[in-house]
CSV table of C-alpha atoms in Angstrom, one decimal:
chain,number,residue,atom,x,y,z
F,1,MET,CA,0.1,-0.3,0.3
F,2,ARG,CA,1.1,3.2,-0.8
F,3,GLU,CA,0.8,5.8,1.7
F,4,ILE,CA,2.4,9.9,2.0
F,5,VAL,CA,4.2,10.8,4.8
F,6,LEU,CA,3.2,15.3,4.5
F,7,ASP,CA,4.6,18.2,6.2
F,8,THR,CA,4.6,21.7,5.5
F,9,GLU,CA,5.6,25.0,6.6
F,10,THR,CA,3.7,28.2,7.2
F,11,THR,CA,3.6,32.7,7.4
F,12,GLY,CA,2.1,31.7,10.6
F,13,LEU,CA,-1.0,29.8,12.6
F,14,ASP,CA,-3.8,30.7,10.3
F,15,ALA,CA,-4.8,30.1,7.0
F,16,LEU,CA,-8.1,32.2,7.2
F,17,ARG,CA,-6.7,35.1,7.9
F,18,GLY,CA,-3.9,35.2,4.7
F,19,ASP,CA,-1.3,33.0,6.1
F,20,ARG,CA,-0.2,31.3,2.8
F,21,LEU,CA,1.9,27.7,2.9
F,22,VAL,CA,5.5,28.8,2.3
F,23,GLU,CA,7.2,25.0,1.9
F,24,ILE,CA,5.9,21.5,1.2
F,25,GLY,CA,7.5,17.7,2.3
F,26,CYS,CA,7.0,14.7,1.4
F,27,VAL,CA,8.2,10.9,1.1
F,28,GLU,CA,6.8,8.4,0.0
F,29,MET,CA,6.6,5.1,1.6
F,30,PHE,CA,4.9,1.1,0.3
F,31,ASN,CA,4.0,-1.7,2.7
F,32,HIS,CA,5.1,1.4,5.6
F,33,MET,CA,8.2,1.0,4.5
F,34,PRO,CA,10.5,4.9,3.0
F,35,THR,CA,11.1,3.9,-0.9
F,36,GLY,CA,13.6,7.2,-1.6
F,37,GLN,CA,11.1,9.1,-3.5
F,38,THR,CA,10.7,12.5,-2.0
F,39,TYR,CA,9.1,15.7,-3.4
F,40,HIS,CA,10.4,19.1,-1.7
F,41,VAL,CA,9.8,22.5,-2.6
F,42,TYR,CA,9.5,25.6,-1.2
F,43,ILE,CA,6.1,28.4,-2.3
F,44,ASN,CA,6.0,32.6,-2.2
F,45,PRO,CA,3.2,33.4,-0.3
F,46,GLU,CA,3.5,36.4,-1.5
F,47,ARG,CA,3.0,38.4,1.1
F,48,ASP,CA,6.4,38.9,4.0
F,49,MET,CA,7.0,36.9,6.5
F,50,PRO,CA,6.5,37.8,10.5
F,51,GLN,CA,10.1,37.4,12.4
F,52,GLU,CA,8.0,34.4,14.6
F,53,ALA,CA,7.3,32.7,11.6
F,54,PHE,CA,11.4,33.0,10.5
F,55,ALA,CA,12.3,32.5,13.9
F,56,VAL,CA,10.2,29.0,13.8
F,57,HIS,CA,11.7,27.7,10.2
F,58,GLY,CA,14.0,30.6,8.9
F,59,LEU,CA,12.9,31.3,5.0
F,60,SER,CA,12.9,34.6,5.0
F,61,THR,CA,10.9,36.7,2.9
F,62,GLU,CA,14.2,37.6,0.7
F,63,PHE,CA,14.6,34.3,0.1
F,64,LEU,CA,11.3,32.9,-1.0
F,65,ALA,CA,10.9,35.8,-3.7
F,66,ASP,CA,11.6,34.5,-6.4
F,67,LYS,CA,10.6,30.4,-5.7
F,68,PRO,CA,7.7,30.0,-7.8
F,69,LEU,CA,3.3,30.6,-6.6
F,70,PHE,CA,1.5,27.3,-4.7
F,71,ALA,CA,-0.5,27.8,-8.5
F,72,ALA,CA,4.0,27.1,-10.3
F,73,VAL,CA,3.2,23.0,-8.2
F,74,ALA,CA,-0.7,22.4,-7.3
F,75,ASP,CA,-0.1,19.8,-11.4
F,76,GLU,CA,2.9,18.5,-9.6
F,77,PHE,CA,2.0,18.1,-6.3
F,78,LEU,CA,-1.1,17.0,-5.8
F,79,GLU,CA,0.0,14.1,-9.1
F,80,PHE,CA,2.8,12.9,-6.7
F,81,ILE,CA,0.0,12.3,-3.8
F,82,GLY,CA,-2.4,10.7,-6.1
F,83,ASP,CA,-4.8,8.9,-3.7
F,84,ALA,CA,-2.4,7.5,-1.4
F,85,PRO,CA,-3.5,8.5,1.9
F,86,LEU,CA,-1.8,11.5,3.9
F,87,ILE,CA,-0.3,10.6,6.9
F,88,ILE,CA,0.2,14.3,8.8
F,89,HIS,CA,1.0,15.4,12.7
F,90,ASN,CA,-1.4,17.6,14.1
F,91,ALA,CA,-3.4,16.8,10.2
F,92,SER,CA,-5.3,19.7,10.6
F,93,PHE,CA,-3.6,22.1,10.8
F,94,ASP,CA,-0.8,21.3,7.3
F,95,ILE,CA,-4.4,20.5,5.3
F,96,GLY,CA,-6.7,23.6,6.4
F,97,PHE,CA,-3.6,25.5,4.5
F,98,ILE,CA,-3.4,23.2,0.9
F,99,ASN,CA,-7.3,23.7,0.8
F,100,MET,CA,-7.1,27.2,0.8
F,101,GLU,CA,-4.2,27.4,-1.5
F,102,LEU,CA,-6.6,24.5,-3.8
F,103,ASP,CA,-9.5,26.8,-2.5
F,104,ARG,CA,-7.4,30.5,-4.6
F,105,LEU,CA,-7.2,28.7,-7.9
F,106,LYS,CA,-10.9,26.2,-7.3
F,107,ARG,CA,-8.8,23.3,-7.1
F,108,ALA,CA,-11.6,20.5,-5.4
F,109,ALA,CA,-10.1,20.1,-2.6
F,110,ILE,CA,-8.3,17.0,-0.3
F,111,PRO,CA,-10.9,14.8,1.9
F,112,ARG,CA,-9.9,14.6,5.5
F,113,GLU,CA,-11.1,11.2,5.5
F,114,ARG,CA,-7.7,10.4,3.4
F,115,LEU,CA,-5.7,11.9,6.4
F,116,VAL,CA,-3.9,9.7,9.5
F,117,ASP,CA,-3.5,12.4,12.4
F,118,THR,CA,-0.4,10.5,14.1
F,119,LEU,CA,-1.3,13.3,16.8
F,120,LEU,CA,-4.7,11.7,17.0
F,121,LEU,CA,-2.0,8.1,17.1
F,122,ALA,CA,0.2,9.4,19.2
F,123,ARG,CA,-2.1,10.8,21.6
F,124,ARG,CA,-4.3,7.0,22.0
F,125,LYS,CA,-0.9,5.8,21.9
F,126,HIS,CA,0.6,8.0,25.0
F,127,PRO,CA,-1.6,9.4,26.9
F,128,GLY,CA,-0.8,12.1,29.8
F,129,VAL,CA,2.3,13.4,27.8
F,130,SER,CA,3.7,15.9,25.2
F,131,ASN,CA,3.4,14.1,21.7
F,132,ARG,CA,5.4,17.1,19.8
F,133,LEU,CA,7.6,15.9,17.0
F,134,ASP,CA,10.8,15.8,18.5
F,135,ASP,CA,9.5,14.2,21.9
F,136,LEU,CA,8.4,11.1,19.6
F,137,CYS,CA,12.0,11.3,18.1
F,138,SER,CA,13.0,10.7,22.3
F,139,ARG,CA,11.1,8.3,22.6
F,140,TYR,CA,11.9,5.8,19.5
F,141,ALA,CA,15.8,6.8,20.2
F,142,ILE,CA,15.0,8.5,16.6
F,143,ASP,CA,18.3,11.1,15.2
F,144,ASN,CA,16.7,14.5,14.9
F,145,SER,CA,20.2,16.7,15.8
F,146,ARG,CA,19.9,17.9,12.8
F,147,ARG,CA,16.3,19.3,13.9
F,148,THR,CA,17.8,22.4,14.4
F,149,LYS,CA,14.9,24.3,12.9
F,150,HIS,CA,11.8,23.2,11.0
F,151,GLY,CA,12.2,22.1,8.1
F,152,ALA,CA,8.7,20.3,5.7
F,153,LEU,CA,10.8,18.1,4.1
F,154,LEU,CA,13.5,17.0,6.8
F,155,ASP,CA,10.5,16.8,9.3
F,156,ALA,CA,8.2,14.0,6.5
F,157,GLU,CA,11.7,12.7,7.2
F,158,LEU,CA,11.9,11.9,10.8
F,159,LEU,CA,7.4,11.6,11.0
F,160,ALA,CA,8.1,8.5,8.5
F,161,GLU,CA,10.1,6.4,10.9
F,162,VAL,CA,7.7,7.8,13.9
F,163,TYR,CA,5.0,6.3,11.9
F,164,ILE,CA,7.1,3.4,11.0
F,165,ASP,CA,7.1,2.6,15.8
F,166,LEU,CA,3.6,4.2,16.3
F,167,ILE,CA,1.4,1.8,14.5
F,168,GLY,CA,4.6,-1.4,15.0
F,169,ALA,CA,5.4,-2.1,11.8
F,170,ARG,CA,9.0,-1.5,12.6
F,171,GLN,CA,9.1,-4.7,15.1
F,172,SER,CA,6.2,-6.9,12.4
F,173,SER,CA,9.7,-6.0,9.4
F,174,LEU,CA,12.4,-7.4,12.2
F,175,ILE,CA,10.9,-10.2,12.5
F,176,LEU,CA,9.8,-11.0,9.3
F,177,ALA,CA,13.8,-10.4,8.6
F,178,GLU,CA,14.5,-12.9,11.7
F,179,THR,CA,12.4,-15.7,10.0
F,180,GLU,CA,13.5,-15.2,6.9
F,181,ARG,CA,17.5,-15.5,8.2
F,182,THR,CA,16.0,-18.0,10.4
F,183,GLN,CA,14.0,-20.5,7.3
F,184,ILE,CA,15.2,-24.5,6.6
F,185,HIS,CA,16.3,-24.9,3.1
F,186,VAL,CA,15.1,-28.5,2.1
F,187,VAL,CA,18.0,-29.1,-0.1
F,188,GLU,CA,16.7,-32.7,-2.4
F,189,VAL,CA,19.3,-35.3,-2.0
F,190,THR,CA,19.3,-37.9,-5.2
F,191,ARG,CA,19.3,-41.7,-3.6
F,192,ARG,CA,22.4,-44.0,-5.6
F,193,VAL,CA,21.0,-47.5,-6.5
F,194,ARG,CA,23.4,-50.5,-5.3
F,195,GLU,CA,25.1,-52.4,-8.4
F,196,VAL,CA,24.7,-55.4,-7.1
F,197,PRO,CA,22.2,-56.1,-4.6
F,198,LEU,CA,22.4,-57.6,-0.9
F,199,ALA,CA,22.0,-60.7,-0.2
F,200,SER,CA,20.1,-61.5,2.3
F,201,ARG,CA,20.3,-61.8,5.9
F,202,ILE,CA,17.3,-64.4,6.6
F,203,THR,CA,17.6,-68.0,6.0
F,204,VAL,CA,14.9,-70.2,4.2
F,205,GLU,CA,14.4,-71.9,7.2
F,206,GLU,CA,13.5,-68.5,8.4
F,207,ARG,CA,11.6,-67.6,6.0
F,208,GLU,CA,9.6,-70.4,5.7
F,209,ALA,CA,9.5,-70.0,9.4
F,210,HIS,CA,7.6,-66.7,8.9
F,211,ARG,CA,5.0,-67.8,6.5
F,212,ALA,CA,3.3,-71.0,9.1
F,213,PHE,CA,2.9,-67.8,11.9
F,214,VAL,CA,1.3,-65.6,10.2
F,215,ALA,CA,-1.2,-68.6,8.3
F,216,THR,CA,-2.3,-68.8,11.6
F,217,LEU,CA,-3.8,-65.6,12.3
F,218,GLY,CA,-6.8,-65.6,10.6
F,219,ASP,CA,-7.9,-66.5,6.4
F,220,ASN,CA,-8.1,-62.2,5.8
F,221,PRO,CA,-5.3,-60.9,7.8
F,222,LEU,CA,-5.0,-57.0,6.8
F,223,TRP,CA,-1.4,-57.8,5.6
F,224,ALA,CA,-2.7,-60.7,4.1
F,225,GLU,CA,-1.7,-59.3,0.1
F,226,PHE,CA,1.7,-58.6,1.6
F,227,LYS,CA,2.8,-62.1,3.4
F,228,ASP,CA,3.7,-63.6,-0.8
F,229,ALA,CA,5.9,-60.1,-1.1
F,230,ASP,CA,9.7,-61.2,-0.9
């Protein structure tokens, strides 16, 4: 099964009040394992970058000035994600911004039925504790030392690792690998036939005595059909 792990960066927290997308990062997974295929793009938000948002992801107005508008990358983005389920941490936030951009282009929104929210999964599995991405990386011993600032592609890569642990897929793959390593291989061995059969060690007298004994066991014993066999 194909899945897409997705993350975004934005100019702020509220798409309804003019905040815009500035970065999208996606990681393709197949059967819960990353394939190595990714999608990443920076986007010109057509507005200034508030200092609070810049402090989070480090993407300045100047850096984004020559980047494409969302309209220019919408088709390739939609083609990459296809109809696969979208694995997102705090999915309502990211999908709200993406659907707002799609609405500006009069394009169909991505339905929420496609979303797998890893924040909700983490809260069910680890109730009563913080389940930010950094917390989950620490909990599952995932190296996030490169995450000095938020970045959509890096965060999607880390989230893919977290997701594997959240659903227990890493343990399942290890068990499968161990099973494959310890599998017993049956090798067919060709039987050699003697050119000259060995001489029988049973004497004629012993054979006749056995026949006489069998005859005393009844007219229709189970082995009657074999009694005359040599």
